[in-house]
Amino acid sequence: MTQDDPTQNKHRSGAPWRNFYGRLKGKGLRDSQQEYLDKDLAALSPGAVDWDDNPDRTPLNLNALFDGKPVWLETGFGGGEHMVHQAATNPEVGIIGCEPYINGVAMLLGKIRKAGCENIAVHPGDVRDLFDVLPEHSIDKAFLLYPDPWPKKRHHRRRFVTPEYLNPFHRVLKPGAEFRVATDIPDYVRQTLEEVPRAGFEWLDERPSDWRDPWDDWISTRYEQKALREGRIPHYLTFRRL
């Protein structure tokens, strides 16, 4: 290890050095949103995820968390519309949502209160830290919906569909698990179709409707509505973990 190799440096907690480029907080939160964060967020934790809380990277006990239910994962849940919809529609599963943008987390918490869902856990941070402590082959289904496109070519390495994310992601999914990707960015589609199969997934594509039409249980998100208003075409890609 050399001093000028940041990828090999570690924090005092033992955490690897991971650059994070997305937004953590936007405009000021409303009083009600701050209340959600203060009163509800801690109780929805999936367990010790952050390195300061879990330096030994002890795996989460998902069986205890969700009473042995199948576990789904949504990474980057935005305002939480889709995740709450899935949780309310599928009470027989547990859903973990991961989102570092605290304004989105606050929006989700308000929706959880309104819907009364009790099968959701929330990690308000970097999904790579969550991957560290998810047990191997523990996730039955996963969603990546309208992720940050990082449109500039030099920023494509920041996208989720890169080995840095996909390799640990593959480890935590069960063989045969379904992985859904929705995006309105053509180049994100290109990179997804190149990188996800390389990481050990099969694209379930038999006819054009398989990527043109949304899933039967889909609920359109505010990000999708913005894309449609601006004339961009959504793509719905379904993969199976090999």
PDB file of C-alpha atoms in Angstrom:
ATOM      1  CA  MET A   1       0.000   0.000   0.000  1.00  0.00           C
ATOM      2  CA  THR A   2       1.287   3.441  -0.875  1.00  0.00           C
ATOM      3  CA  GLN A   3       0.294   6.705   0.726  1.00  0.00           C
ATOM      4  CA  ASP A   4      -0.959   8.093  -2.572  1.00  0.00           C
ATOM      5  CA  ASP A   5      -3.315   5.178  -3.250  1.00  0.00           C
ATOM      6  CA  PRO A   6      -6.630   6.358  -1.734  1.00  0.00           C
ATOM      7  CA  THR A   7      -8.426   3.144  -2.650  1.00  0.00           C
ATOM      8  CA  GLN A   8      -6.286   1.296  -0.116  1.00  0.00           C
ATOM      9  CA  ASN A   9      -6.566   3.810   2.738  1.00  0.00           C
ATOM     10  CA  LYS A  10      -8.805   3.087   5.710  1.00  0.00           C
ATOM     11  CA  HIS A  11     -10.499   5.227   8.316  1.00  0.00           C
ATOM     12  CA  ARG A  12      -9.652   4.784  11.970  1.00  0.00           C
ATOM     13  CA  SER A  13     -12.780   2.662  12.358  1.00  0.00           C
ATOM     14  CA  GLY A  14     -11.345   0.225   9.815  1.00  0.00           C
ATOM     15  CA  ALA A  15     -13.735   1.341   7.079  1.00  0.00           C
ATOM     16  CA  PRO A  16     -12.310   1.338   3.557  1.00  0.00           C
ATOM     17  CA  TRP A  17     -12.036   4.697   1.867  1.00  0.00           C
ATOM     18  CA  ARG A  18     -15.114   5.129  -0.322  1.00  0.00           C
ATOM     19  CA  ASN A  19     -15.721   8.299  -2.237  1.00  0.00           C
ATOM     20  CA  PHE A  20     -19.325   9.431  -2.160  1.00  0.00           C
ATOM     21  CA  TYR A  21     -20.518  11.904  -4.768  1.00  0.00           C
ATOM     22  CA  GLY A  22     -24.282  12.209  -4.351  1.00  0.00           C
ATOM     23  CA  ARG A  23     -26.247  14.765  -2.356  1.00  0.00           C
ATOM     24  CA  LEU A  24     -26.806  14.072   1.332  1.00  0.00           C
ATOM     25  CA  LYS A  25     -29.210  16.930   2.054  1.00  0.00           C
ATOM     26  CA  GLY A  26     -31.177  19.444   0.034  1.00  0.00           C
ATOM     27  CA  LYS A  27     -33.320  22.375   1.082  1.00  0.00           C
ATOM     28  CA  GLY A  28     -34.402  22.777   4.671  1.00  0.00           C
ATOM     29  CA  LEU A  29     -36.732  20.129   6.016  1.00  0.00           C
ATOM     30  CA  ARG A  30     -40.250  20.967   7.105  1.00  0.00           C
ATOM     31  CA  ASP A  31     -40.946  20.669  10.827  1.00  0.00           C
ATOM     32  CA  SER A  32     -43.047  17.563  10.185  1.00  0.00           C
ATOM     33  CA  GLN A  33     -40.224  15.931   8.229  1.00  0.00           C
ATOM     34  CA  GLN A  34     -37.720  16.651  10.967  1.00  0.00           C
ATOM     35  CA  GLU A  35     -40.159  15.091  13.416  1.00  0.00           C
ATOM     36  CA  TYR A  36     -40.287  11.927  11.304  1.00  0.00           C
ATOM     37  CA  LEU A  37     -36.501  11.720  11.361  1.00  0.00           C
ATOM     38  CA  ASP A  38     -36.288  12.373  15.094  1.00  0.00           C
ATOM     39  CA  LYS A  39     -39.057  10.011  16.153  1.00  0.00           C
ATOM     40  CA  ASP A  40     -39.306   7.263  13.522  1.00  0.00           C
ATOM     41  CA  LEU A  41     -35.974   6.649  11.811  1.00  0.00           C
ATOM     42  CA  ALA A  42     -34.070   4.893  14.586  1.00  0.00           C
ATOM     43  CA  ALA A  43     -36.851   2.358  15.111  1.00  0.00           C
ATOM     44  CA  LEU A  44     -36.714   1.436  11.416  1.00  0.00           C
ATOM     45  CA  SER A  45     -33.000   0.618  11.394  1.00  0.00           C
ATOM     46  CA  PRO A  46     -32.108  -2.802   9.974  1.00  0.00           C
ATOM     47  CA  GLY A  47     -29.363  -3.056  12.596  1.00  0.00           C
ATOM     48  CA  ALA A  48     -25.762  -1.928  12.946  1.00  0.00           C
ATOM     49  CA  VAL A  49     -24.619  -0.949   9.446  1.00  0.00           C
ATOM     50  CA  ASP A  50     -22.175   1.927   9.825  1.00  0.00           C
ATOM     51  CA  TRP A  51     -18.533   1.117  10.493  1.00  0.00           C
ATOM     52  CA  ASP A  52     -18.475   3.094  13.747  1.00  0.00           C
ATOM     53  CA  ASP A  53     -21.350   0.977  15.069  1.00  0.00           C
ATOM     54  CA  ASN A  54     -20.189  -2.334  13.590  1.00  0.00           C
ATOM     55  CA  PRO A  55     -16.426  -2.306  12.972  1.00  0.00           C
ATOM     56  CA  ASP A  56     -16.298  -6.125  12.914  1.00  0.00           C
ATOM     57  CA  ARG A  57     -18.913  -6.139  10.118  1.00  0.00           C
ATOM     58  CA  THR A  58     -21.104  -8.648  11.921  1.00  0.00           C
ATOM     59  CA  PRO A  59     -23.897  -9.702   9.524  1.00  0.00           C
ATOM     60  CA  LEU A  60     -27.400  -8.397  10.144  1.00  0.00           C
ATOM     61  CA  ASN A  61     -29.936 -10.844  11.559  1.00  0.00           C
ATOM     62  CA  LEU A  62     -32.604 -10.545   8.895  1.00  0.00           C
ATOM     63  CA  ASN A  63     -34.569 -13.511  10.206  1.00  0.00           C
ATOM     64  CA  ALA A  64     -35.099 -11.693  13.481  1.00  0.00           C
ATOM     65  CA  LEU A  65     -35.690  -8.368  11.748  1.00  0.00           C
ATOM     66  CA  PHE A  66     -38.521  -9.642   9.556  1.00  0.00           C
ATOM     67  CA  ASP A  67     -39.626 -12.803  11.387  1.00  0.00           C
ATOM     68  CA  GLY A  68     -38.186 -15.071   8.710  1.00  0.00           C
ATOM     69  CA  LYS A  69     -39.977 -13.377   5.803  1.00  0.00           C
ATOM     70  CA  PRO A  70     -38.353 -13.111   2.349  1.00  0.00           C
ATOM     71  CA  VAL A  71     -36.358  -9.899   2.103  1.00  0.00           C
ATOM     72  CA  TRP A  72     -36.387  -7.380  -0.747  1.00  0.00           C
ATOM     73  CA  LEU A  73     -33.993  -4.474  -1.238  1.00  0.00           C
ATOM     74  CA  GLU A  74     -34.526  -1.104  -2.888  1.00  0.00           C
ATOM     75  CA  THR A  75     -31.392   0.974  -3.312  1.00  0.00           C
ATOM     76  CA  GLY A  76     -31.899   4.691  -3.865  1.00  0.00           C
ATOM     77  CA  PHE A  77     -35.618   4.833  -3.103  1.00  0.00           C
ATOM     78  CA  GLY A  78     -36.035   8.548  -3.839  1.00  0.00           C
ATOM     79  CA  GLY A  79     -39.223   9.741  -2.169  1.00  0.00           C
ATOM     80  CA  GLY A  80     -40.278   6.219  -1.218  1.00  0.00           C
ATOM     81  CA  GLU A  81     -43.450   5.925  -3.330  1.00  0.00           C
ATOM     82  CA  HIS A  82     -42.509   2.592  -4.860  1.00  0.00           C
ATOM     83  CA  MET A  83     -41.174   1.041  -1.684  1.00  0.00           C
ATOM     84  CA  VAL A  84     -44.252   1.866   0.389  1.00  0.00           C
ATOM     85  CA  HIS A  85     -46.459   0.597  -2.449  1.00  0.00           C
ATOM     86  CA  GLN A  86     -44.586  -2.712  -2.518  1.00  0.00           C
ATOM     87  CA  ALA A  87     -44.606  -3.030   1.277  1.00  0.00           C
ATOM     88  CA  ALA A  88     -48.339  -2.391   1.487  1.00  0.00           C
ATOM     89  CA  THR A  89     -49.082  -4.762  -1.416  1.00  0.00           C
ATOM     90  CA  ASN A  90     -46.785  -7.512  -0.116  1.00  0.00           C
ATOM     91  CA  PRO A  91     -47.094  -7.720   3.681  1.00  0.00           C
ATOM     92  CA  GLU A  92     -45.636 -11.232   3.526  1.00  0.00           C
ATOM     93  CA  VAL A  93     -42.164  -9.841   2.737  1.00  0.00           C
ATOM     94  CA  GLY A  94     -39.761  -7.461   4.453  1.00  0.00           C
ATOM     95  CA  ILE A  95     -38.249  -4.590   2.485  1.00  0.00           C
ATOM     96  CA  ILE A  96     -35.013  -2.771   3.213  1.00  0.00           C
ATOM     97  CA  GLY A  97     -34.595   0.640   1.640  1.00  0.00           C
ATOM     98  CA  CYS A  98     -31.262   2.391   1.313  1.00  0.00           C
ATOM     99  CA  GLU A  99     -31.044   6.113   0.522  1.00  0.00           C
ATOM    100  CA  PRO A 100     -28.332   8.597   1.549  1.00  0.00           C
ATOM    101  CA  TYR A 101     -30.369  11.704   0.648  1.00  0.00           C
ATOM    102  CA  ILE A 102     -31.948  12.650   3.954  1.00  0.00           C
ATOM    103  CA  ASN A 103     -34.768  14.673   2.369  1.00  0.00           C
ATOM    104  CA  GLY A 104     -35.880  11.538   0.538  1.00  0.00           C
ATOM    105  CA  VAL A 105     -35.661   9.554   3.771  1.00  0.00           C
ATOM    106  CA  ALA A 106     -37.919  12.090   5.486  1.00  0.00           C
ATOM    107  CA  MET A 107     -40.431  11.844   2.635  1.00  0.00           C
ATOM    108  CA  LEU A 108     -40.431   8.062   2.961  1.00  0.00           C
ATOM    109  CA  LEU A 109     -41.036   8.205   6.699  1.00  0.00           C
ATOM    110  CA  GLY A 110     -44.115  10.360   6.171  1.00  0.00           C
ATOM    111  CA  LYS A 111     -45.474   7.843   3.662  1.00  0.00           C
ATOM    112  CA  ILE A 112     -44.793   4.947   6.056  1.00  0.00           C
ATOM    113  CA  ARG A 113     -46.767   6.709   8.781  1.00  0.00           C
ATOM    114  CA  LYS A 114     -49.685   7.305   6.440  1.00  0.00           C
ATOM    115  CA  ALA A 115     -49.711   3.741   5.071  1.00  0.00           C
ATOM    116  CA  GLY A 116     -49.064   2.059   8.416  1.00  0.00           C
ATOM    117  CA  CYS A 117     -46.530  -0.351   6.945  1.00  0.00           C
ATOM    118  CA  GLU A 118     -44.661  -2.483   9.478  1.00  0.00           C
ATOM    119  CA  ASN A 119     -42.474  -4.476   7.094  1.00  0.00           C
ATOM    120  CA  ILE A 120     -39.930  -1.795   6.147  1.00  0.00           C
ATOM    121  CA  ALA A 121     -36.401  -1.120   7.372  1.00  0.00           C
ATOM    122  CA  VAL A 122     -34.381   1.936   6.354  1.00  0.00           C
ATOM    123  CA  HIS A 123     -30.655   2.598   6.082  1.00  0.00           C
ATOM    124  CA  PRO A 124     -30.041   6.333   5.488  1.00  0.00           C
ATOM    125  CA  GLY A 125     -26.571   5.959   4.035  1.00  0.00           C
ATOM    126  CA  ASP A 126     -24.223   4.386   1.511  1.00  0.00           C
ATOM    127  CA  VAL A 127     -25.481   1.080   0.131  1.00  0.00           C
ATOM    128  CA  ARG A 128     -21.918  -0.240   0.017  1.00  0.00           C
ATOM    129  CA  ASP A 129     -21.861  -0.185   3.819  1.00  0.00           C
ATOM    130  CA  LEU A 130     -25.113  -2.138   3.816  1.00  0.00           C
ATOM    131  CA  PHE A 131     -23.676  -4.716   1.406  1.00  0.00           C
ATOM    132  CA  ASP A 132     -20.855  -5.321   3.901  1.00  0.00           C
ATOM    133  CA  VAL A 133     -23.264  -6.605   6.544  1.00  0.00           C
ATOM    134  CA  LEU A 134     -26.024  -8.249   4.547  1.00  0.00           C
ATOM    135  CA  PRO A 135     -25.647 -12.027   4.802  1.00  0.00           C
ATOM    136  CA  GLU A 136     -24.659 -13.877   1.654  1.00  0.00           C
ATOM    137  CA  HIS A 137     -27.630 -14.962  -0.480  1.00  0.00           C
ATOM    138  CA  SER A 138     -30.113 -13.150   1.777  1.00  0.00           C
ATOM    139  CA  ILE A 139     -32.043 -10.937  -0.681  1.00  0.00           C
ATOM    140  CA  ASP A 140     -34.917 -12.390  -2.721  1.00  0.00           C
ATOM    141  CA  LYS A 141     -35.642  -9.386  -4.969  1.00  0.00           C
ATOM    142  CA  ALA A 142     -33.989  -6.027  -5.599  1.00  0.00           C
ATOM    143  CA  PHE A 143     -34.900  -2.720  -7.248  1.00  0.00           C
ATOM    144  CA  LEU A 144     -32.801   0.037  -8.814  1.00  0.00           C
ATOM    145  CA  LEU A 145     -35.282   2.649  -9.994  1.00  0.00           C
ATOM    146  CA  TYR A 146     -34.261   5.842 -11.770  1.00  0.00           C
ATOM    147  CA  PRO A 147     -30.760   5.938 -10.277  1.00  0.00           C
ATOM    148  CA  ASP A 148     -28.579   9.018 -10.525  1.00  0.00           C
ATOM    149  CA  PRO A 149     -27.576   9.003 -14.217  1.00  0.00           C
ATOM    150  CA  TRP A 150     -24.196  10.715 -13.841  1.00  0.00           C
ATOM    151  CA  PRO A 151     -24.482  11.788 -17.491  1.00  0.00           C
ATOM    152  CA  LYS A 152     -20.912  12.993 -18.081  1.00  0.00           C
ATOM    153  CA  LYS A 153     -18.707  10.238 -19.483  1.00  0.00           C
ATOM    154  CA  ARG A 154     -15.977  10.796 -16.909  1.00  0.00           C
ATOM    155  CA  HIS A 155     -18.562  10.204 -14.177  1.00  0.00           C
ATOM    156  CA  HIS A 156     -19.912   6.885 -15.490  1.00  0.00           C
ATOM    157  CA  ARG A 157     -17.738   5.026 -12.993  1.00  0.00           C
ATOM    158  CA  ARG A 158     -19.897   6.541 -10.241  1.00  0.00           C
ATOM    159  CA  ARG A 159     -22.988   4.698 -11.447  1.00  0.00           C
ATOM    160  CA  PHE A 160     -24.433   1.762  -9.543  1.00  0.00           C
ATOM    161  CA  VAL A 161     -23.996  -0.511 -12.564  1.00  0.00           C
ATOM    162  CA  THR A 162     -20.228  -0.838 -12.074  1.00  0.00           C
ATOM    163  CA  PRO A 163     -18.213  -3.659 -10.489  1.00  0.00           C
ATOM    164  CA  GLU A 164     -17.698  -1.692  -7.255  1.00  0.00           C
ATOM    165  CA  TYR A 165     -21.417  -2.025  -6.559  1.00  0.00           C
ATOM    166  CA  LEU A 166     -22.452  -5.025  -8.627  1.00  0.00           C
ATOM    167  CA  ASN A 167     -19.937  -7.502  -7.209  1.00  0.00           C
ATOM    168  CA  PRO A 168     -21.033  -7.186  -3.553  1.00  0.00           C
ATOM    169  CA  PHE A 169     -24.629  -6.807  -4.724  1.00  0.00           C
ATOM    170  CA  HIS A 170     -24.403 -10.169  -6.505  1.00  0.00           C
ATOM    171  CA  ARG A 171     -23.045 -11.746  -3.313  1.00  0.00           C
ATOM    172  CA  VAL A 172     -26.040 -10.764  -1.191  1.00  0.00           C
ATOM    173  CA  LEU A 173     -28.716 -11.815  -3.693  1.00  0.00           C
ATOM    174  CA  LYS A 174     -30.052 -15.349  -3.664  1.00  0.00           C
ATOM    175  CA  PRO A 175     -29.478 -17.433  -6.792  1.00  0.00           C
ATOM    176  CA  GLY A 176     -32.538 -16.853  -8.957  1.00  0.00           C
ATOM    177  CA  ALA A 177     -33.354 -13.517  -7.316  1.00  0.00           C
ATOM    178  CA  GLU A 178     -35.021 -10.935  -9.536  1.00  0.00           C
ATOM    179  CA  PHE A 179     -33.303  -7.589 -10.116  1.00  0.00           C
ATOM    180  CA  ARG A 180     -35.351  -4.765 -11.628  1.00  0.00           C
ATOM    181  CA  VAL A 181     -33.850  -1.639 -13.177  1.00  0.00           C
ATOM    182  CA  ALA A 182     -35.861   1.348 -14.412  1.00  0.00           C
ATOM    183  CA  THR A 183     -34.199   4.279 -16.151  1.00  0.00           C
ATOM    184  CA  ASP A 184     -34.999   6.903 -18.764  1.00  0.00           C
ATOM    185  CA  ILE A 185     -31.359   7.459 -19.775  1.00  0.00           C
ATOM    186  CA  PRO A 186     -30.338   5.565 -22.965  1.00  0.00           C
ATOM    187  CA  ASP A 187     -26.665   5.440 -22.011  1.00  0.00           C
ATOM    188  CA  TYR A 188     -27.574   4.055 -18.590  1.00  0.00           C
ATOM    189  CA  VAL A 189     -29.474   1.308 -20.406  1.00  0.00           C
ATOM    190  CA  ARG A 190     -26.368   0.603 -22.482  1.00  0.00           C
ATOM    191  CA  GLN A 191     -24.094   0.370 -19.463  1.00  0.00           C
ATOM    192  CA  THR A 192     -26.620  -1.715 -17.533  1.00  0.00           C
ATOM    193  CA  LEU A 193     -26.924  -4.259 -20.348  1.00  0.00           C
ATOM    194  CA  GLU A 194     -23.134  -4.469 -20.579  1.00  0.00           C
ATOM    195  CA  GLU A 195     -22.177  -4.602 -16.913  1.00  0.00           C
ATOM    196  CA  VAL A 196     -25.003  -6.422 -15.142  1.00  0.00           C
ATOM    197  CA  PRO A 197     -24.662  -9.667 -17.164  1.00  0.00           C
ATOM    198  CA  ARG A 198     -20.893  -9.550 -16.607  1.00  0.00           C
ATOM    199  CA  ALA A 199     -21.566  -9.485 -12.879  1.00  0.00           C
ATOM    200  CA  GLY A 200     -23.503 -12.744 -12.991  1.00  0.00           C
ATOM    201  CA  PHE A 201     -27.031 -11.857 -14.069  1.00  0.00           C
ATOM    202  CA  GLU A 202     -29.241 -12.959 -16.961  1.00  0.00           C
ATOM    203  CA  TRP A 203     -31.358 -10.376 -18.785  1.00  0.00           C
ATOM    204  CA  LEU A 204     -34.925 -11.679 -19.074  1.00  0.00           C
ATOM    205  CA  ASP A 205     -35.688 -10.306 -22.517  1.00  0.00           C
ATOM    206  CA  GLU A 206     -37.897 -12.192 -24.953  1.00  0.00           C
ATOM    207  CA  ARG A 207     -39.912  -9.438 -26.656  1.00  0.00           C
ATOM    208  CA  PRO A 208     -39.866  -5.623 -26.872  1.00  0.00           C
ATOM    209  CA  SER A 209     -42.658  -5.333 -24.325  1.00  0.00           C
ATOM    210  CA  ASP A 210     -40.297  -6.827 -21.729  1.00  0.00           C
ATOM    211  CA  TRP A 211     -38.399  -3.553 -21.581  1.00  0.00           C
ATOM    212  CA  ARG A 212     -40.978  -1.113 -22.948  1.00  0.00           C
ATOM    213  CA  ASP A 213     -43.814  -1.913 -20.558  1.00  0.00           C
ATOM    214  CA  PRO A 214     -43.631  -1.546 -16.766  1.00  0.00           C
ATOM    215  CA  TRP A 215     -44.069  -4.485 -14.439  1.00  0.00           C
ATOM    216  CA  ASP A 216     -47.608  -5.505 -13.515  1.00  0.00           C
ATOM    217  CA  ASP A 217     -47.166  -4.256  -9.935  1.00  0.00           C
ATOM    218  CA  TRP A 218     -45.465  -1.004 -10.948  1.00  0.00           C
ATOM    219  CA  ILE A 219     -46.385   2.375  -9.501  1.00  0.00           C
ATOM    220  CA  SER A 220     -45.036   5.387 -11.350  1.00  0.00           C
ATOM    221  CA  THR A 221     -42.691   7.543  -9.268  1.00  0.00           C
ATOM    222  CA  ARG A 222     -42.224  11.312  -9.322  1.00  0.00           C
ATOM    223  CA  TYR A 223     -38.918  10.795 -11.125  1.00  0.00           C
ATOM    224  CA  GLU A 224     -40.663   8.860 -13.859  1.00  0.00           C
ATOM    225  CA  GLN A 225     -43.371  11.496 -14.175  1.00  0.00           C
ATOM    226  CA  LYS A 226     -40.692  14.150 -14.619  1.00  0.00           C
ATOM    227  CA  ALA A 227     -39.011  12.046 -17.311  1.00  0.00           C
ATOM    228  CA  LEU A 228     -42.278  11.639 -19.180  1.00  0.00           C
ATOM    229  CA  ARG A 229     -43.032  15.366 -18.992  1.00  0.00           C
ATOM    230  CA  GLU A 230     -39.594  16.069 -20.453  1.00  0.00           C
ATOM    231  CA  GLY A 231     -40.070  13.570 -23.280  1.00  0.00           C
ATOM    232  CA  ARG A 232     -37.729  10.825 -22.119  1.00  0.00           C
ATOM    233  CA  ILE A 233     -38.674   7.172 -22.572  1.00  0.00           C
ATOM    234  CA  PRO A 234     -38.596   4.831 -19.570  1.00  0.00           C
ATOM    235  CA  HIS A 235     -36.952   1.428 -19.894  1.00  0.00           C
ATOM    236  CA  TYR A 236     -37.833  -1.457 -17.600  1.00  0.00           C
ATOM    237  CA  LEU A 237     -35.099  -4.103 -17.417  1.00  0.00           C
ATOM    238  CA  THR A 238     -35.478  -7.369 -15.544  1.00  0.00           C
ATOM    239  CA  PHE A 239     -32.559  -9.622 -14.614  1.00  0.00           C
ATOM    240  CA  ARG A 240     -32.159 -12.907 -12.789  1.00  0.00           C
ATOM    241  CA  ARG A 241     -29.205 -13.525 -10.511  1.00  0.00           C
ATOM    242  CA  LEU A 242     -27.348 -16.617 -11.694  1.00  0.00           C
TER     243      LEU A 242
END
